[in-house]
Amino acid sequence: MARTVRLGVIVPSSNTALEPLTSSIISFIQDPNLEITVHYSRFRVTTISLADDANAQFQLDPMLSAAQLLADAEVDVIGWSGTSSGWLGFDKDEILCKAIQDATGIPATSSIIALNELLGKTHAQRLGLVTPYEKNVNDAIRKNYASIGYEITEQREQHLGKTKNTEFGLVSEAQIGDMVAQVAAQNADVVTVYCTNLRGARAAVEWEKKHGITVLDSIATTVWGMLHKVNVHPSAVKGWGAIFELE
């Protein structure tokens, strides 16, 4: 009998990219002994900036409510597929995941918790950052990575200066690819596509081959983190980039 695994994902309400891409990544797991399904719950997020009202969207209570709705489906793990702790502070996701587990009994992870764990596995020396955000958001992200030993120079970051989340989802793969290329040309060995409403996950393999880099796409890192939590080796995912092949 096949093992049934249910993955629960918390989604920013205005995100249009992460659900189809997450489900597509999981569909590439072809294991007759596994039956994996993905289930989603939203909470309200419409803009990204450093303004107080934008940061207030990521308060604990609405995110915990979304997690509790996933718990009703008896999912095996809950993943927060968002990058807000990148500028708010990495401890925000640690606090959220502990609160989810305390409230539901279900293990939890996040895009950024998984991404930061993957950084250690890639032995990154020169990290590059690609986002749709305003420069001051990127600067806050860079500061937080410097605090854990990863300097992102100004030459190794690219941003689009956008704040409206629905606009992030309209950015083409080609435009994201151009940003990745610019960062890779500055000798980055690992490039993170740092927004779960950017459609970069599918092209990661192409960019890795073209530029000789590892791509840490924040949608894909959420999947990687959830699979680890339920003891499904990420190498079960084929064709979505180097992170699923790391030991």
PDB file of C-alpha atoms in Angstrom:
ATOM      1  CA  MET A   1       0.000   0.000   0.000  1.00  0.00           C
ATOM      2  CA  ALA A   2       1.291   3.453  -0.947  1.00  0.00           C
ATOM      3  CA  ARG A   3       2.163   5.883   1.809  1.00  0.00           C
ATOM      4  CA  THR A   4      -0.133   8.926   1.815  1.00  0.00           C
ATOM      5  CA  VAL A   5       1.447  12.296   2.567  1.00  0.00           C
ATOM      6  CA  ARG A   6      -0.456  15.579   2.759  1.00  0.00           C
ATOM      7  CA  LEU A   7       1.513  18.820   2.486  1.00  0.00           C
ATOM      8  CA  GLY A   8      -0.128  21.997   3.798  1.00  0.00           C
ATOM      9  CA  VAL A   9       1.033  25.356   2.469  1.00  0.00           C
ATOM     10  CA  ILE A  10       0.296  28.852   3.809  1.00  0.00           C
ATOM     11  CA  VAL A  11      -0.069  31.315   0.924  1.00  0.00           C
ATOM     12  CA  PRO A  12      -0.126  35.139   0.790  1.00  0.00           C
ATOM     13  CA  SER A  13      -3.624  35.964  -0.446  1.00  0.00           C
ATOM     14  CA  SER A  14      -2.517  37.890  -3.554  1.00  0.00           C
ATOM     15  CA  ASN A  15       0.043  35.300  -4.658  1.00  0.00           C
ATOM     16  CA  THR A  16      -0.660  33.715  -8.060  1.00  0.00           C
ATOM     17  CA  ALA A  17       2.607  31.845  -8.675  1.00  0.00           C
ATOM     18  CA  LEU A  18       3.352  29.516  -5.801  1.00  0.00           C
ATOM     19  CA  GLU A  19       0.320  27.219  -5.892  1.00  0.00           C
ATOM     20  CA  PRO A  20       0.661  26.044  -9.517  1.00  0.00           C
ATOM     21  CA  LEU A  21       4.428  25.775  -9.229  1.00  0.00           C
ATOM     22  CA  THR A  22       4.344  23.913  -5.909  1.00  0.00           C
ATOM     23  CA  SER A  23       1.787  21.432  -7.240  1.00  0.00           C
ATOM     24  CA  SER A  24       3.814  21.018 -10.433  1.00  0.00           C
ATOM     25  CA  ILE A  25       7.023  20.271  -8.502  1.00  0.00           C
ATOM     26  CA  ILE A  26       5.228  17.617  -6.449  1.00  0.00           C
ATOM     27  CA  SER A  27       3.727  16.087  -9.600  1.00  0.00           C
ATOM     28  CA  PHE A  28       7.266  15.171 -10.699  1.00  0.00           C
ATOM     29  CA  ILE A  29       7.594  12.716  -7.822  1.00  0.00           C
ATOM     30  CA  GLN A  30       6.995   9.384  -9.539  1.00  0.00           C
ATOM     31  CA  ASP A  31       7.163   6.888  -6.699  1.00  0.00           C
ATOM     32  CA  PRO A  32       4.579   4.092  -6.644  1.00  0.00           C
ATOM     33  CA  ASN A  33       5.021   3.869  -2.888  1.00  0.00           C
ATOM     34  CA  LEU A  34       4.030   7.507  -2.322  1.00  0.00           C
ATOM     35  CA  GLU A  35       0.792   9.385  -2.790  1.00  0.00           C
ATOM     36  CA  ILE A  36       1.519  13.077  -2.101  1.00  0.00           C
ATOM     37  CA  THR A  37      -1.096  15.821  -2.239  1.00  0.00           C
ATOM     38  CA  VAL A  38      -0.765  19.557  -1.593  1.00  0.00           C
ATOM     39  CA  HIS A  39      -3.344  21.711   0.200  1.00  0.00           C
ATOM     40  CA  TYR A  40      -3.387  25.502   0.535  1.00  0.00           C
ATOM     41  CA  SER A  41      -4.619  28.123   2.985  1.00  0.00           C
ATOM     42  CA  ARG A  42      -4.422  31.902   2.506  1.00  0.00           C
ATOM     43  CA  PHE A  43      -4.128  34.965   4.684  1.00  0.00           C
ATOM     44  CA  ARG A  44      -4.284  38.575   3.570  1.00  0.00           C
ATOM     45  CA  VAL A  45      -1.168  40.061   1.958  1.00  0.00           C
ATOM     46  CA  THR A  46      -1.345  42.609  -0.865  1.00  0.00           C
ATOM     47  CA  THR A  47       1.816  44.737  -0.774  1.00  0.00           C
ATOM     48  CA  ILE A  48       5.458  44.370   0.168  1.00  0.00           C
ATOM     49  CA  SER A  49       7.413  47.297   1.570  1.00  0.00           C
ATOM     50  CA  LEU A  50       9.029  48.394   4.816  1.00  0.00           C
ATOM     51  CA  ALA A  51       6.026  50.548   5.717  1.00  0.00           C
ATOM     52  CA  ASP A  52       4.407  49.695   9.052  1.00  0.00           C
ATOM     53  CA  ASP A  53       1.071  48.714   7.480  1.00  0.00           C
ATOM     54  CA  ALA A  54       2.814  46.372   5.031  1.00  0.00           C
ATOM     55  CA  ASN A  55       4.857  44.683   7.759  1.00  0.00           C
ATOM     56  CA  ALA A  56       1.728  44.362   9.914  1.00  0.00           C
ATOM     57  CA  GLN A  57       0.314  41.920   7.359  1.00  0.00           C
ATOM     58  CA  PHE A  58       2.683  39.305   8.772  1.00  0.00           C
ATOM     59  CA  GLN A  59       1.426  39.300  12.345  1.00  0.00           C
ATOM     60  CA  LEU A  60       1.237  35.899  13.963  1.00  0.00           C
ATOM     61  CA  ASP A  61      -2.530  35.534  14.476  1.00  0.00           C
ATOM     62  CA  PRO A  62      -3.744  35.526  10.838  1.00  0.00           C
ATOM     63  CA  MET A  63      -0.932  33.206   9.823  1.00  0.00           C
ATOM     64  CA  LEU A  64      -1.743  30.871  12.685  1.00  0.00           C
ATOM     65  CA  SER A  65      -5.417  30.906  11.669  1.00  0.00           C
ATOM     66  CA  ALA A  66      -4.436  29.825   8.162  1.00  0.00           C
ATOM     67  CA  ALA A  67      -2.373  27.002   9.658  1.00  0.00           C
ATOM     68  CA  GLN A  68      -5.271  25.844  11.819  1.00  0.00           C
ATOM     69  CA  LEU A  69      -7.472  25.550   8.717  1.00  0.00           C
ATOM     70  CA  LEU A  70      -4.835  23.284   7.174  1.00  0.00           C
ATOM     71  CA  ALA A  71      -4.809  21.235  10.350  1.00  0.00           C
ATOM     72  CA  ASP A  72      -8.501  20.491   9.737  1.00  0.00           C
ATOM     73  CA  ALA A  73      -7.343  18.541   6.661  1.00  0.00           C
ATOM     74  CA  GLU A  74      -4.950  16.533   8.859  1.00  0.00           C
ATOM     75  CA  VAL A  75      -1.917  17.503   6.811  1.00  0.00           C
ATOM     76  CA  ASP A  76       1.414  15.975   7.771  1.00  0.00           C
ATOM     77  CA  VAL A  77       3.456  19.189   7.611  1.00  0.00           C
ATOM     78  CA  ILE A  78       2.754  22.893   7.223  1.00  0.00           C
ATOM     79  CA  GLY A  79       5.021  25.154   5.178  1.00  0.00           C
ATOM     80  CA  TRP A  80       4.906  28.952   5.159  1.00  0.00           C
ATOM     81  CA  SER A  81       5.690  29.779   1.530  1.00  0.00           C
ATOM     82  CA  GLY A  82       6.725  33.385   1.960  1.00  0.00           C
ATOM     83  CA  THR A  83       9.913  35.399   2.350  1.00  0.00           C
ATOM     84  CA  SER A  84       8.902  38.038   4.911  1.00  0.00           C
ATOM     85  CA  SER A  85      11.429  36.936   7.541  1.00  0.00           C
ATOM     86  CA  GLY A  86      14.130  37.917   5.081  1.00  0.00           C
ATOM     87  CA  TRP A  87      13.523  41.559   5.938  1.00  0.00           C
ATOM     88  CA  LEU A  88      11.631  41.259   9.243  1.00  0.00           C
ATOM     89  CA  GLY A  89      14.214  38.970  10.849  1.00  0.00           C
ATOM     90  CA  PHE A  90      14.799  35.217  10.594  1.00  0.00           C
ATOM     91  CA  ASP A  91      13.487  34.700  14.119  1.00  0.00           C
ATOM     92  CA  LYS A  92       9.968  35.575  12.877  1.00  0.00           C
ATOM     93  CA  ASP A  93       9.728  32.270  11.027  1.00  0.00           C
ATOM     94  CA  GLU A  94      11.170  30.329  13.960  1.00  0.00           C
ATOM     95  CA  ILE A  95       8.507  31.841  16.218  1.00  0.00           C
ATOM     96  CA  LEU A  96       5.753  31.142  13.662  1.00  0.00           C
ATOM     97  CA  CYS A  97       6.737  27.517  13.142  1.00  0.00           C
ATOM     98  CA  LYS A  98       6.902  26.854  16.867  1.00  0.00           C
ATOM     99  CA  ALA A  99       3.479  28.458  17.330  1.00  0.00           C
ATOM    100  CA  ILE A 100       2.014  26.305  14.556  1.00  0.00           C
ATOM    101  CA  GLN A 101       3.410  23.126  16.053  1.00  0.00           C
ATOM    102  CA  ASP A 102       2.268  24.089  19.550  1.00  0.00           C
ATOM    103  CA  ALA A 103      -1.260  24.892  18.333  1.00  0.00           C
ATOM    104  CA  THR A 104      -1.779  21.990  15.927  1.00  0.00           C
ATOM    105  CA  GLY A 105       0.766  19.289  16.795  1.00  0.00           C
ATOM    106  CA  ILE A 106       1.900  19.411  13.160  1.00  0.00           C
ATOM    107  CA  PRO A 107       5.559  20.081  12.278  1.00  0.00           C
ATOM    108  CA  ALA A 108       6.156  23.307  10.368  1.00  0.00           C
ATOM    109  CA  THR A 109       8.818  24.932   8.252  1.00  0.00           C
ATOM    110  CA  SER A 110       9.153  27.890   5.917  1.00  0.00           C
ATOM    111  CA  SER A 111      10.687  28.953   2.652  1.00  0.00           C
ATOM    112  CA  ILE A 112      13.411  30.926   4.407  1.00  0.00           C
ATOM    113  CA  ILE A 113      14.194  28.375   7.120  1.00  0.00           C
ATOM    114  CA  ALA A 114      14.736  25.821   4.345  1.00  0.00           C
ATOM    115  CA  LEU A 115      16.645  28.269   2.143  1.00  0.00           C
ATOM    116  CA  ASN A 116      19.047  29.108   4.955  1.00  0.00           C
ATOM    117  CA  GLU A 117      19.609  25.429   5.681  1.00  0.00           C
ATOM    118  CA  LEU A 118      20.317  24.856   1.989  1.00  0.00           C
ATOM    119  CA  LEU A 119      22.881  27.643   1.982  1.00  0.00           C
ATOM    120  CA  GLY A 120      24.968  25.575   4.365  1.00  0.00           C
ATOM    121  CA  LYS A 121      24.671  22.532   2.135  1.00  0.00           C
ATOM    122  CA  THR A 122      25.737  24.437  -0.985  1.00  0.00           C
ATOM    123  CA  HIS A 123      28.812  25.851   0.790  1.00  0.00           C
ATOM    124  CA  ALA A 124      27.964  29.210  -0.756  1.00  0.00           C
ATOM    125  CA  GLN A 125      30.774  31.734  -0.858  1.00  0.00           C
ATOM    126  CA  ARG A 126      29.229  34.496  -2.991  1.00  0.00           C
ATOM    127  CA  LEU A 127      25.475  34.816  -2.614  1.00  0.00           C
ATOM    128  CA  GLY A 128      23.377  36.712  -5.158  1.00  0.00           C
ATOM    129  CA  LEU A 129      19.881  38.117  -4.570  1.00  0.00           C
ATOM    130  CA  VAL A 130      17.060  38.556  -7.106  1.00  0.00           C
ATOM    131  CA  THR A 131      13.742  40.096  -6.021  1.00  0.00           C
ATOM    132  CA  PRO A 132      10.849  42.204  -7.334  1.00  0.00           C
ATOM    133  CA  TYR A 133      11.024  44.455  -4.248  1.00  0.00           C
ATOM    134  CA  GLU A 134      12.126  48.006  -3.568  1.00  0.00           C
ATOM    135  CA  LYS A 135      15.796  48.608  -2.886  1.00  0.00           C
ATOM    136  CA  ASN A 136      15.301  49.246   0.836  1.00  0.00           C
ATOM    137  CA  VAL A 137      13.679  45.816   1.205  1.00  0.00           C
ATOM    138  CA  ASN A 138      16.663  44.235  -0.534  1.00  0.00           C
ATOM    139  CA  ASP A 139      18.978  46.216   1.716  1.00  0.00           C
ATOM    140  CA  ALA A 140      17.198  44.812   4.791  1.00  0.00           C
ATOM    141  CA  ILE A 141      17.523  41.288   3.404  1.00  0.00           C
ATOM    142  CA  ARG A 142      21.216  41.838   2.707  1.00  0.00           C
ATOM    143  CA  LYS A 143      21.743  43.077   6.265  1.00  0.00           C
ATOM    144  CA  ASN A 144      20.106  39.972   7.733  1.00  0.00           C
ATOM    145  CA  TYR A 145      22.262  37.667   5.606  1.00  0.00           C
ATOM    146  CA  ALA A 146      25.400  39.558   6.580  1.00  0.00           C
ATOM    147  CA  SER A 147      24.468  38.812  10.208  1.00  0.00           C
ATOM    148  CA  ILE A 148      24.728  35.057   9.511  1.00  0.00           C
ATOM    149  CA  GLY A 149      27.897  35.294   7.456  1.00  0.00           C
ATOM    150  CA  TYR A 150      26.692  35.791   3.874  1.00  0.00           C
ATOM    151  CA  GLU A 151      27.668  39.114   2.368  1.00  0.00           C
ATOM    152  CA  ILE A 152      25.523  40.137  -0.601  1.00  0.00           C
ATOM    153  CA  THR A 153      27.314  43.013  -2.288  1.00  0.00           C
ATOM    154  CA  GLU A 154      25.398  45.726  -4.133  1.00  0.00           C
ATOM    155  CA  GLN A 155      26.730  44.283  -7.373  1.00  0.00           C
ATOM    156  CA  ARG A 156      25.230  40.888  -6.522  1.00  0.00           C
ATOM    157  CA  GLU A 157      21.656  42.056  -6.024  1.00  0.00           C
ATOM    158  CA  GLN A 158      18.900  42.890  -8.489  1.00  0.00           C
ATOM    159  CA  HIS A 159      15.443  44.289  -7.744  1.00  0.00           C
ATOM    160  CA  LEU A 160      12.497  45.646  -9.737  1.00  0.00           C
ATOM    161  CA  GLY A 161      11.268  48.327  -7.327  1.00  0.00           C
ATOM    162  CA  LYS A 162       7.729  46.947  -7.146  1.00  0.00           C
ATOM    163  CA  THR A 163       5.420  46.835  -4.105  1.00  0.00           C
ATOM    164  CA  LYS A 164       2.134  45.346  -5.361  1.00  0.00           C
ATOM    165  CA  ASN A 165       2.147  41.583  -4.956  1.00  0.00           C
ATOM    166  CA  THR A 166      -0.075  40.841  -7.951  1.00  0.00           C
ATOM    167  CA  GLU A 167       2.479  42.631 -10.133  1.00  0.00           C
ATOM    168  CA  PHE A 168       5.208  40.272  -8.920  1.00  0.00           C
ATOM    169  CA  GLY A 169       3.307  37.338 -10.412  1.00  0.00           C
ATOM    170  CA  LEU A 170       3.292  39.000 -13.844  1.00  0.00           C
ATOM    171  CA  VAL A 171       7.089  39.176 -14.122  1.00  0.00           C
ATOM    172  CA  SER A 172       8.151  36.820 -16.920  1.00  0.00           C
ATOM    173  CA  GLU A 173      10.638  33.982 -16.616  1.00  0.00           C
ATOM    174  CA  ALA A 174      12.751  35.776 -19.202  1.00  0.00           C
ATOM    175  CA  GLN A 175      12.931  38.931 -17.079  1.00  0.00           C
ATOM    176  CA  ILE A 176      13.831  36.928 -13.980  1.00  0.00           C
ATOM    177  CA  GLY A 177      16.431  35.109 -16.068  1.00  0.00           C
ATOM    178  CA  ASP A 178      18.005  38.410 -17.107  1.00  0.00           C
ATOM    179  CA  MET A 179      18.304  39.405 -13.436  1.00  0.00           C
ATOM    180  CA  VAL A 180      19.830  36.032 -12.546  1.00  0.00           C
ATOM    181  CA  ALA A 181      22.331  36.459 -15.398  1.00  0.00           C
ATOM    182  CA  GLN A 182      23.375  39.901 -14.156  1.00  0.00           C
ATOM    183  CA  VAL A 183      23.962  38.597 -10.644  1.00  0.00           C
ATOM    184  CA  ALA A 184      25.772  35.498 -11.895  1.00  0.00           C
ATOM    185  CA  ALA A 185      28.060  37.742 -13.962  1.00  0.00           C
ATOM    186  CA  GLN A 186      29.238  39.291 -10.676  1.00  0.00           C
ATOM    187  CA  ASN A 187      30.748  35.937  -9.666  1.00  0.00           C
ATOM    188  CA  ALA A 188      27.851  34.721  -7.541  1.00  0.00           C
ATOM    189  CA  ASP A 189      28.036  30.979  -7.044  1.00  0.00           C
ATOM    190  CA  VAL A 190      24.568  30.721  -5.484  1.00  0.00           C
ATOM    191  CA  VAL A 191      21.649  32.912  -6.586  1.00  0.00           C
ATOM    192  CA  THR A 192      18.417  33.104  -4.651  1.00  0.00           C
ATOM    193  CA  VAL A 193      15.172  34.075  -6.370  1.00  0.00           C
ATOM    194  CA  TYR A 194      13.714  35.586  -3.237  1.00  0.00           C
ATOM    195  CA  CYS A 195       9.952  35.896  -3.615  1.00  0.00           C
ATOM    196  CA  THR A 196       7.320  33.166  -3.745  1.00  0.00           C
ATOM    197  CA  ASN A 197       5.332  35.171  -6.291  1.00  0.00           C
ATOM    198  CA  LEU A 198       8.124  35.110  -8.882  1.00  0.00           C
ATOM    199  CA  ARG A 199       7.876  32.349 -11.472  1.00  0.00           C
ATOM    200  CA  GLY A 200      11.484  31.241 -11.366  1.00  0.00           C
ATOM    201  CA  ALA A 201      11.402  27.662 -10.126  1.00  0.00           C
ATOM    202  CA  ARG A 202      10.822  25.979 -13.471  1.00  0.00           C
ATOM    203  CA  ALA A 203      13.813  27.648 -15.150  1.00  0.00           C
ATOM    204  CA  ALA A 204      16.279  26.916 -12.336  1.00  0.00           C
ATOM    205  CA  VAL A 205      17.819  23.946 -14.184  1.00  0.00           C
ATOM    206  CA  GLU A 206      18.397  26.054 -17.298  1.00  0.00           C
ATOM    207  CA  TRP A 207      20.016  28.896 -15.346  1.00  0.00           C
ATOM    208  CA  GLU A 208      22.218  26.523 -13.377  1.00  0.00           C
ATOM    209  CA  LYS A 209      23.575  24.948 -16.566  1.00  0.00           C
ATOM    210  CA  LYS A 210      23.995  28.278 -18.358  1.00  0.00           C
ATOM    211  CA  HIS A 211      25.764  30.156 -15.567  1.00  0.00           C
ATOM    212  CA  GLY A 212      27.413  27.424 -13.480  1.00  0.00           C
ATOM    213  CA  ILE A 213      25.500  28.397 -10.338  1.00  0.00           C
ATOM    214  CA  THR A 214      23.098  26.873  -7.835  1.00  0.00           C
ATOM    215  CA  VAL A 215      19.639  28.477  -7.790  1.00  0.00           C
ATOM    216  CA  LEU A 216      17.719  28.680  -4.528  1.00  0.00           C
ATOM    217  CA  ASP A 217      14.200  29.555  -5.629  1.00  0.00           C
ATOM    218  CA  SER A 218      12.007  30.363  -2.634  1.00  0.00           C
ATOM    219  CA  ILE A 219       9.016  28.336  -3.873  1.00  0.00           C
ATOM    220  CA  ALA A 220      11.233  25.303  -4.391  1.00  0.00           C
ATOM    221  CA  THR A 221      12.908  25.717  -0.998  1.00  0.00           C
ATOM    222  CA  THR A 222       9.507  25.500   0.710  1.00  0.00           C
ATOM    223  CA  VAL A 223       8.898  22.173  -1.029  1.00  0.00           C
ATOM    224  CA  TRP A 224      12.379  20.949  -0.075  1.00  0.00           C
ATOM    225  CA  GLY A 225      11.786  21.863   3.565  1.00  0.00           C
ATOM    226  CA  MET A 226       8.390  20.175   3.735  1.00  0.00           C
ATOM    227  CA  LEU A 227       9.680  16.967   2.155  1.00  0.00           C
ATOM    228  CA  HIS A 228      12.470  16.820   4.731  1.00  0.00           C
ATOM    229  CA  LYS A 229       9.939  17.215   7.546  1.00  0.00           C
ATOM    230  CA  VAL A 230       7.928  14.208   6.338  1.00  0.00           C
ATOM    231  CA  ASN A 231      11.010  12.054   5.638  1.00  0.00           C
ATOM    232  CA  VAL A 232      10.630  12.047   1.867  1.00  0.00           C
ATOM    233  CA  HIS A 233      14.078  12.493   0.335  1.00  0.00           C
ATOM    234  CA  PRO A 234      14.029  15.576  -1.923  1.00  0.00           C
ATOM    235  CA  SER A 235      15.872  13.600  -4.621  1.00  0.00           C
ATOM    236  CA  ALA A 236      12.456  12.109  -5.385  1.00  0.00           C
ATOM    237  CA  VAL A 237      11.838  15.389  -7.253  1.00  0.00           C
ATOM    238  CA  LYS A 238      13.397  15.173 -10.704  1.00  0.00           C
ATOM    239  CA  GLY A 239      14.160  18.031 -13.069  1.00  0.00           C
ATOM    240  CA  TRP A 240      13.718  21.046 -10.784  1.00  0.00           C
ATOM    241  CA  GLY A 241      17.279  21.966  -9.966  1.00  0.00           C
ATOM    242  CA  ALA A 242      20.329  21.155  -7.903  1.00  0.00           C
ATOM    243  CA  ILE A 243      18.738  21.709  -4.490  1.00  0.00           C
ATOM    244  CA  PHE A 244      16.741  18.487  -4.850  1.00  0.00           C
ATOM    245  CA  GLU A 245      19.963  16.567  -5.442  1.00  0.00           C
ATOM    246  CA  LEU A 246      21.912  17.841  -2.420  1.00  0.00           C
ATOM    247  CA  GLU A 247      22.618  15.388   0.378  1.00  0.00           C
TER     248      GLU A 247
END
